[in-house]
PDB file of C-alpha atoms in Angstrom:
ATOM      1  CA  MET S   1      -0.775  19.818 -10.276  1.00 67.00           C
ATOM      2  CA  GLU S   2       3.081  19.766  -9.397  1.00 66.00           C
ATOM      3  CA  VAL S   3       4.845  16.908  -7.561  1.00 67.00           C
ATOM      4  CA  VAL S   4       7.910  17.470  -5.676  1.00 51.00           C
ATOM      5  CA  HIS S   5       9.421  14.059  -4.450  1.00 59.00           C
ATOM      6  CA  HIS S   6      10.948  14.026  -1.037  1.00 67.00           C
ATOM      7  CA  GLY S   7      14.712  14.750  -0.643  1.00 66.00           C
ATOM      8  CA  ILE S   8      17.395  13.394   1.970  1.00 82.00           C
ATOM      9  CA  ASP S   9      20.906  13.285   2.390  1.00 86.00           C
ATOM     10  CA  PRO S  10      22.754  10.591   0.443  1.00 86.00           C
ATOM     11  CA  ALA S  11      25.506  10.795   3.148  1.00 90.00           C
ATOM     12  CA  ALA S  12      23.122   9.273   5.507  1.00 91.00           C
ATOM     13  CA  PHE S  13      22.820   5.996   3.627  1.00 94.00           C
ATOM     14  CA  PRO S  14      26.499   5.132   2.503  1.00 95.00           C
ATOM     15  CA  PHE S  15      27.242   3.238  -0.783  1.00 97.00           C
ATOM     16  CA  VAL S  16      27.911  -0.569  -0.401  1.00 97.00           C
ATOM     17  CA  ALA S  17      29.566  -1.960  -3.347  1.00 97.00           C
ATOM     18  CA  GLU S  18      29.747  -5.676  -2.320  1.00 96.00           C
ATOM     19  CA  PRO S  19      26.429  -7.016  -0.701  1.00 97.00           C
ATOM     20  CA  ASP S  20      25.570 -10.149   1.218  1.00 97.00           C
ATOM     21  CA  ASP S  21      23.700 -12.995  -0.353  1.00 96.00           C
ATOM     22  CA  TYR S  22      20.251 -12.163   0.701  1.00 98.00           C
ATOM     23  CA  VAL S  23      17.281  -9.725  -0.191  1.00 98.00           C
ATOM     24  CA  ALA S  24      15.723  -7.516   2.267  1.00 98.00           C
ATOM     25  CA  PHE S  25      12.186  -6.385   3.402  1.00 98.00           C
ATOM     26  CA  ILE S  26      11.743  -3.658   5.954  1.00 98.00           C
ATOM     27  CA  SER S  27       8.261  -2.223   7.096  1.00 95.00           C
ATOM     28  CA  ARG S  28       5.783  -2.904   9.653  1.00 92.00           C
ATOM     29  CA  PHE S  29       4.170  -6.687   9.562  1.00 95.00           C
ATOM     30  CA  ALA S  30       0.868  -5.792   7.903  1.00 94.00           C
ATOM     31  CA  PRO S  31      -1.493  -6.814   4.962  1.00 94.00           C
ATOM     32  CA  THR S  32      -0.829  -3.513   3.226  1.00 94.00           C
ATOM     33  CA  LYS S  33       3.039  -4.086   3.221  1.00 95.00           C
ATOM     34  CA  ALA S  34       2.664  -7.816   2.821  1.00 97.00           C
ATOM     35  CA  PRO S  35       6.026  -9.144   3.923  1.00 98.00           C
ATOM     36  CA  HIS S  36       4.484 -12.564   3.597  1.00 98.00           C
ATOM     37  CA  LEU S  37       4.669 -12.129  -0.412  1.00 98.00           C
ATOM     38  CA  ALA S  38       8.202 -10.842   0.143  1.00 98.00           C
ATOM     39  CA  ILE S  39       8.894 -14.168   1.723  1.00 98.00           C
ATOM     40  CA  ASP S  40       7.073 -16.213  -1.117  1.00 98.00           C
ATOM     41  CA  ALA S  41       9.133 -14.480  -3.724  1.00 98.00           C
ATOM     42  CA  ALA S  42      12.574 -15.229  -2.250  1.00 98.00           C
ATOM     43  CA  GLN S  43      11.472 -18.689  -1.615  1.00 98.00           C
ATOM     44  CA  ARG S  44      10.597 -19.096  -5.387  1.00 98.00           C
ATOM     45  CA  ALA S  45      13.835 -17.334  -6.291  1.00 98.00           C
ATOM     46  CA  GLY S  46      15.792 -19.602  -4.174  1.00 98.00           C
ATOM     47  CA  VAL S  47      17.456 -16.718  -2.249  1.00 98.00           C
ATOM     48  CA  PRO S  48      17.495 -16.076   1.503  1.00 98.00           C
ATOM     49  CA  ILE S  49      15.451 -13.019   2.865  1.00 98.00           C
ATOM     50  CA  ARG S  50      16.061 -10.830   5.918  1.00 98.00           C
ATOM     51  CA  LEU S  51      12.926  -9.074   7.343  1.00 98.00           C
ATOM     52  CA  ALA S  52      13.116  -5.973   9.536  1.00 98.00           C
ATOM     53  CA  GLY S  53       9.982  -4.870  11.308  1.00 95.00           C
ATOM     54  CA  CYS S  54       7.148  -6.279  13.352  1.00 92.00           C
ATOM     55  CA  PRO S  55       3.197  -6.660  13.776  1.00 91.00           C
ATOM     56  CA  HIS S  56       1.783  -3.221  15.106  1.00 84.00           C
ATOM     57  CA  ALA S  57      -1.180  -3.438  17.734  1.00 83.00           C
ATOM     58  CA  GLY S  58      -4.459  -3.193  16.380  1.00 80.00           C
ATOM     59  CA  GLU S  59      -3.093  -3.910  12.718  1.00 77.00           C
ATOM     60  CA  GLY S  60      -1.198  -7.082  12.180  1.00 74.00           C
ATOM     61  CA  GLU S  61      -1.704  -9.542  15.279  1.00 85.00           C
ATOM     62  CA  ALA S  62      -4.158 -11.876  13.205  1.00 89.00           C
ATOM     63  CA  TYR S  63      -2.294 -11.352  10.033  1.00 92.00           C
ATOM     64  CA  HIS S  64       1.132 -12.130  11.932  1.00 93.00           C
ATOM     65  CA  ALA S  65      -0.141 -15.156  13.050  1.00 93.00           C
ATOM     66  CA  ARG S  66      -1.792 -16.554   9.990  1.00 94.00           C
ATOM     67  CA  GLU S  67       0.552 -15.529   7.380  1.00 96.00           C
ATOM     68  CA  MET S  68       3.937 -14.638   8.829  1.00 96.00           C
ATOM     69  CA  VAL S  69       4.663 -17.336  11.851  1.00 96.00           C
ATOM     70  CA  PRO S  70       4.568 -20.339   9.506  1.00 97.00           C
ATOM     71  CA  ARG S  71       6.954 -18.466   6.993  1.00 98.00           C
ATOM     72  CA  LEU S  72       9.380 -17.536   9.286  1.00 97.00           C
ATOM     73  CA  ARG S  73       9.922 -20.979  10.192  1.00 97.00           C
ATOM     74  CA  LEU S  74      11.130 -21.613   6.440  1.00 98.00           C
ATOM     75  CA  PRO S  75      14.664 -22.114   5.824  1.00 98.00           C
ATOM     76  CA  GLY S  76      16.531 -19.160   4.314  1.00 98.00           C
ATOM     77  CA  VAL S  77      14.184 -16.959   6.210  1.00 98.00           C
ATOM     78  CA  THR S  78      15.602 -14.515   8.913  1.00 98.00           C
ATOM     79  CA  TRP S  79      13.481 -12.078  11.105  1.00 98.00           C
ATOM     80  CA  ILE S  80      15.782  -9.348  12.724  1.00 97.00           C
ATOM     81  CA  GLY S  81      12.946  -7.300  14.503  1.00 94.00           C
ATOM     82  CA  GLU S  82      12.542  -3.574  14.025  1.00 93.00           C
ATOM     83  CA  CYS S  83      16.016  -1.691  13.094  1.00 92.00           C
ATOM     84  CA  GLY S  84      16.910   1.836  12.619  1.00 91.00           C
ATOM     85  CA  GLY S  85      20.005   3.961  12.423  1.00 93.00           C
ATOM     86  CA  VAL S  86      23.134   1.829  11.718  1.00 95.00           C
ATOM     87  CA  ALA S  87      21.315  -1.459  11.796  1.00 96.00           C
ATOM     88  CA  LYS S  88      18.958  -0.062   9.252  1.00 96.00           C
ATOM     89  CA  ARG S  89      21.746   1.207   6.772  1.00 96.00           C
ATOM     90  CA  ALA S  90      23.601  -2.120   7.162  1.00 97.00           C
ATOM     91  CA  HIS S  91      20.215  -3.934   6.546  1.00 98.00           C
ATOM     92  CA  LEU S  92      19.416  -2.069   3.335  1.00 98.00           C
ATOM     93  CA  GLY S  93      23.298  -1.783   2.202  1.00 98.00           C
ATOM     94  CA  ARG S  94      24.316  -5.306   2.426  1.00 98.00           C
ATOM     95  CA  ALA S  95      21.246  -6.643   0.491  1.00 98.00           C
ATOM     96  CA  ARG S  96      21.423  -7.904  -3.027  1.00 98.00           C
ATOM     97  CA  ALA S  97      17.803  -6.185  -3.487  1.00 98.00           C
ATOM     98  CA  LEU S  98      14.993  -4.691  -1.533  1.00 98.00           C
ATOM     99  CA  LEU S  99      11.386  -6.291  -1.898  1.00 98.00           C
ATOM    100  CA  PHE S 100       8.566  -3.994  -1.767  1.00 98.00           C
ATOM    101  CA  PRO S 101       5.397  -5.928  -2.481  1.00 98.00           C
ATOM    102  CA  ILE S 102       2.939  -3.292  -1.324  1.00 96.00           C
ATOM    103  CA  CYS S 103      -0.722  -4.182  -1.623  1.00 95.00           C
ATOM    104  CA  TRP S 104      -2.251  -0.461  -1.337  1.00 93.00           C
ATOM    105  CA  GLU S 105      -1.647   2.752  -3.132  1.00 92.00           C
ATOM    106  CA  GLU S 106       1.265   3.989  -0.869  1.00 88.00           C
ATOM    107  CA  PRO S 107       2.023   7.720  -1.448  1.00 84.00           C
ATOM    108  CA  PHE S 108       6.000   7.608  -1.215  1.00 81.00           C
ATOM    109  CA  GLY S 109       7.907   4.733   0.004  1.00 84.00           C
ATOM    110  CA  LEU S 110      10.996   6.364   1.221  1.00 91.00           C
ATOM    111  CA  VAL S 111      12.793   3.291   2.326  1.00 95.00           C
ATOM    112  CA  MET S 112      12.936   2.613  -1.613  1.00 96.00           C
ATOM    113  CA  VAL S 113      15.100   5.912  -1.939  1.00 95.00           C
ATOM    114  CA  GLU S 114      17.167   4.793   1.102  1.00 96.00           C
ATOM    115  CA  SER S 115      17.807   1.498  -0.381  1.00 97.00           C
ATOM    116  CA  MET S 116      18.950   2.946  -3.710  1.00 97.00           C
ATOM    117  CA  PHE S 117      21.130   5.409  -2.098  1.00 97.00           C
ATOM    118  CA  CYS S 118      23.192   2.283  -0.544  1.00 98.00           C
ATOM    119  CA  GLY S 119      23.284   1.167  -4.169  1.00 98.00           C
ATOM    120  CA  THR S 120      20.576  -1.583  -3.440  1.00 98.00           C
ATOM    121  CA  PRO S 121      17.957  -2.086  -6.403  1.00 98.00           C
ATOM    122  CA  VAL S 122      14.464  -2.188  -5.270  1.00 98.00           C
ATOM    123  CA  VAL S 123      11.906  -4.831  -6.751  1.00 98.00           C
ATOM    124  CA  ALA S 124       8.374  -3.514  -6.188  1.00 98.00           C
ATOM    125  CA  PHE S 125       4.819  -4.059  -7.315  1.00 98.00           C
ATOM    126  CA  ALA S 126       3.721  -1.478  -9.401  1.00 97.00           C
ATOM    127  CA  ARG S 127       1.292   0.521  -7.221  1.00 96.00           C
ATOM    128  CA  GLY S 128       1.157   3.778  -5.415  1.00 93.00           C
ATOM    129  CA  SER S 129       4.373   5.667  -6.090  1.00 92.00           C
ATOM    130  CA  ALA S 130       6.579   2.817  -7.112  1.00 96.00           C
ATOM    131  CA  PRO S 131       6.281   3.547 -10.830  1.00 96.00           C
ATOM    132  CA  GLU S 132       7.405   7.328  -9.995  1.00 93.00           C
ATOM    133  CA  VAL S 133      10.393   6.216  -7.668  1.00 95.00           C
ATOM    134  CA  ILE S 134      11.779   3.353  -9.607  1.00 97.00           C
ATOM    135  CA  ASP S 135      13.781   3.780 -12.985  1.00 97.00           C
ATOM    136  CA  GLU S 136      13.256   0.587 -14.776  1.00 97.00           C
ATOM    137  CA  GLY S 137      16.429  -1.426 -15.187  1.00 97.00           C
ATOM    138  CA  VAL S 138      18.557   1.206 -13.394  1.00 98.00           C
ATOM    139  CA  THR S 139      17.363   1.509  -9.878  1.00 98.00           C
ATOM    140  CA  GLY S 140      15.197  -1.653  -9.854  1.00 98.00           C
ATOM    141  CA  PHE S 141      12.095  -3.380 -11.403  1.00 98.00           C
ATOM    142  CA  LEU S 142       8.347  -2.970 -11.224  1.00 98.00           C
ATOM    143  CA  VAL S 143       6.312  -6.204 -11.054  1.00 98.00           C
ATOM    144  CA  ARG S 144       2.630  -7.243 -11.028  1.00 97.00           C
ATOM    145  CA  ASP S 145       2.691 -10.449  -8.732  1.00 98.00           C
ATOM    146  CA  VAL S 146       4.926 -12.898  -6.593  1.00 98.00           C
ATOM    147  CA  ASP S 147       5.952 -14.877  -9.715  1.00 98.00           C
ATOM    148  CA  GLU S 148       7.225 -11.590 -11.494  1.00 98.00           C
ATOM    149  CA  MET S 149       8.985 -10.621  -8.236  1.00 98.00           C
ATOM    150  CA  ALA S 150      10.885 -13.685  -7.768  1.00 98.00           C
ATOM    151  CA  ALA S 151      12.092 -13.660 -11.734  1.00 98.00           C
ATOM    152  CA  ALA S 152      13.264 -10.146 -11.163  1.00 98.00           C
ATOM    153  CA  ILE S 153      15.338 -10.696  -8.094  1.00 98.00           C
ATOM    154  CA  PRO S 154      18.394 -12.252 -10.078  1.00 98.00           C
ATOM    155  CA  ARG S 155      18.175  -9.343 -12.572  1.00 98.00           C
ATOM    156  CA  ALA S 156      17.933  -6.829  -9.971  1.00 98.00           C
ATOM    157  CA  ALA S 157      20.827  -8.286  -8.083  1.00 97.00           C
ATOM    158  CA  ALA S 158      22.996  -7.873 -11.618  1.00 97.00           C
ATOM    159  CA  LEU S 159      22.355  -4.116 -11.787  1.00 98.00           C
ATOM    160  CA  ASP S 160      24.944  -1.627 -11.441  1.00 98.00           C
ATOM    161  CA  ARG S 161      24.950  -0.699  -7.968  1.00 98.00           C
ATOM    162  CA  ARG S 162      27.152   2.555  -8.386  1.00 98.00           C
ATOM    163  CA  ARG S 163      24.712   3.670 -11.122  1.00 98.00           C
ATOM    164  CA  CYS S 164      21.780   2.796  -9.024  1.00 98.00           C
ATOM    165  CA  ARG S 165      23.005   5.200  -6.333  1.00 97.00           C
ATOM    166  CA  ALA S 166      24.103   7.853  -9.030  1.00 97.00           C
ATOM    167  CA  ARG S 167      20.501   7.967 -10.092  1.00 96.00           C
ATOM    168  CA  ALA S 168      19.108   8.358  -6.762  1.00 95.00           C
ATOM    169  CA  CYS S 169      21.303  11.163  -5.985  1.00 93.00           C
ATOM    170  CA  GLU S 170      20.185  12.771  -9.342  1.00 92.00           C
ATOM    171  CA  ARG S 171      16.456  12.651  -8.182  1.00 91.00           C
ATOM    172  CA  PHE S 172      16.074  12.435  -4.398  1.00 90.00           C
ATOM    173  CA  THR S 173      18.415  14.768  -2.658  1.00 82.00           C
ATOM    174  CA  ALA S 174      17.524  17.476  -0.432  1.00 69.00           C
ATOM    175  CA  PRO S 175      19.051  20.302  -2.863  1.00 67.00           C
ATOM    176  CA  ARG S 176      16.906  19.000  -5.576  1.00 69.00           C
ATOM    177  CA  MET S 177      13.772  19.075  -3.589  1.00 68.00           C
ATOM    178  CA  VAL S 178      14.457  22.671  -2.533  1.00 62.00           C
ATOM    179  CA  ARG S 179      15.048  23.594  -5.902  1.00 69.00           C
ATOM    180  CA  ASP S 180      11.786  21.981  -7.032  1.00 63.00           C
ATOM    181  CA  TYR S 181       9.860  23.673  -4.297  1.00 63.00           C
ATOM    182  CA  LEU S 182      11.478  27.179  -5.233  1.00 70.00           C
ATOM    183  CA  ARG S 183      10.425  26.620  -8.889  1.00 73.00           C
ATOM    184  CA  VAL S 184       6.709  25.761  -8.087  1.00 68.00           C
ATOM    185  CA  TYR S 185       6.566  28.687  -5.603  1.00 69.00           C
ATOM    186  CA  GLU S 186       8.064  31.126  -8.147  1.00 73.00           C
ATOM    187  CA  ALA S 187       5.642  29.902 -10.832  1.00 71.00           C
ATOM    188  CA  ALA S 188       2.575  30.330  -8.681  1.00 72.00           C
ATOM    189  CA  ALA S 189       3.877  33.942  -8.086  1.00 75.00           C
ATOM    190  CA  ARG S 190       4.141  34.576 -11.349  1.00 76.00           C
ATOM    191  CA  ARG S 191       0.760  33.367 -11.951  1.00 73.00           C
ATOM    192  CA  ARG S 192      -0.811  35.339  -9.224  1.00 75.00           C
ATOM    193  CA  HIS S 193       1.194  38.497 -10.449  1.00 67.00           C
ATOM    194  CA  GLN S 194      -0.138  38.127 -13.902  1.00 72.00           C
ATOM    195  CA  ALA S 195      -3.740  37.664 -12.651  1.00 71.00           C
ATOM    196  CA  ARG S 196      -3.548  40.622 -10.559  1.00 73.00           C
ATOM    197  CA  GLU S 197      -2.346  42.655 -13.715  1.00 72.00           C
ATOM    198  CA  LEU S 198      -5.075  41.450 -15.843  1.00 70.00           C
ATOM    199  CA  ARG S 199      -7.725  42.449 -13.240  1.00 72.00           C
ATOM    200  CA  ILE S 200      -6.069  45.945 -13.001  1.00 72.00           C
ATOM    201  CA  ARG S 201      -6.303  46.342 -17.047  1.00 69.00           C
ATOM    202  CA  VAL S 202      -9.955  44.895 -17.219  1.00 65.00           C
ATOM    203  CA  GLU S 203     -11.848  46.358 -14.140  1.00 62.00           C
ATOM    204  CA  PRO S 204     -11.712  50.027 -15.231  1.00 58.00           C
ATOM    205  CA  ALA S 205     -12.938  49.101 -18.753  1.00 53.00           C
ATOM    206  CA  VAL S 206     -16.119  47.240 -17.078  1.00 51.00           C
ATOM    207  CA  LYS S 207     -16.765  50.078 -14.856  1.00 53.00           C
ATOM    208  CA  VAL S 208     -16.935  52.611 -17.596  1.00 47.00           C
ATOM    209  CA  ARG S 209     -19.106  50.301 -19.558  1.00 48.00           C
ATOM    210  CA  ALA S 210     -21.321  50.175 -16.449  1.00 47.00           C
ATOM    211  CA  ASP S 211     -21.624  54.064 -16.056  1.00 47.00           C
ATOM    212  CA  VAL S 212     -22.466  54.383 -19.866  1.00 45.00           C
ATOM    213  CA  VAL S 213     -25.391  51.799 -19.646  1.00 45.00           C
ATOM    214  CA  GLY S 214     -26.758  53.524 -16.427  1.00 47.00           C
ATOM    215  CA  LYS S 215     -26.942  56.909 -18.124  1.00 45.00           C
TER     216      LYS S 215
END
């Protein structure tokens, strides 16, 4: 099986060399995304956190009331609501790190790549696609729980942001995605051609043997 990772235009997420003093979270407020764990990690690390997102109807209302509302009152916790476009780029780019405490096997967390393009490393639970996306010690860190996430925050904030962006540009641009798709399609076409050539060589021989047996 071939895996072709998604690619985007890095110009859409400009590099930020000097971030502010906070970590970021961005996603819907749902148990699978676990923003409450991002807050817990930031609190244990003693750093401010800014959260972008909101609960979605039918998915997060009870969770929001139970887990999020009390935490959003804590010192150092700021909820900015949903954001996109310029606001999203600023939210990711000005952060020292993006926290990604997913609690399900997420196929591809595009926001991780968007963050890396800004130069902002990612600290993520090692689930779903996170181990494929994050280059340990370059674009972020993989962790197993809240305590490890809290411990990784200062290490992520100390990573070279230019190197983080450069690595993201190597792996997740649209031209790279196109090249990978072409490679996969060309390999599939070669295999199909080889299989067709093999059938052409084998089928006449089988037919002759069948005629001989019939006589």
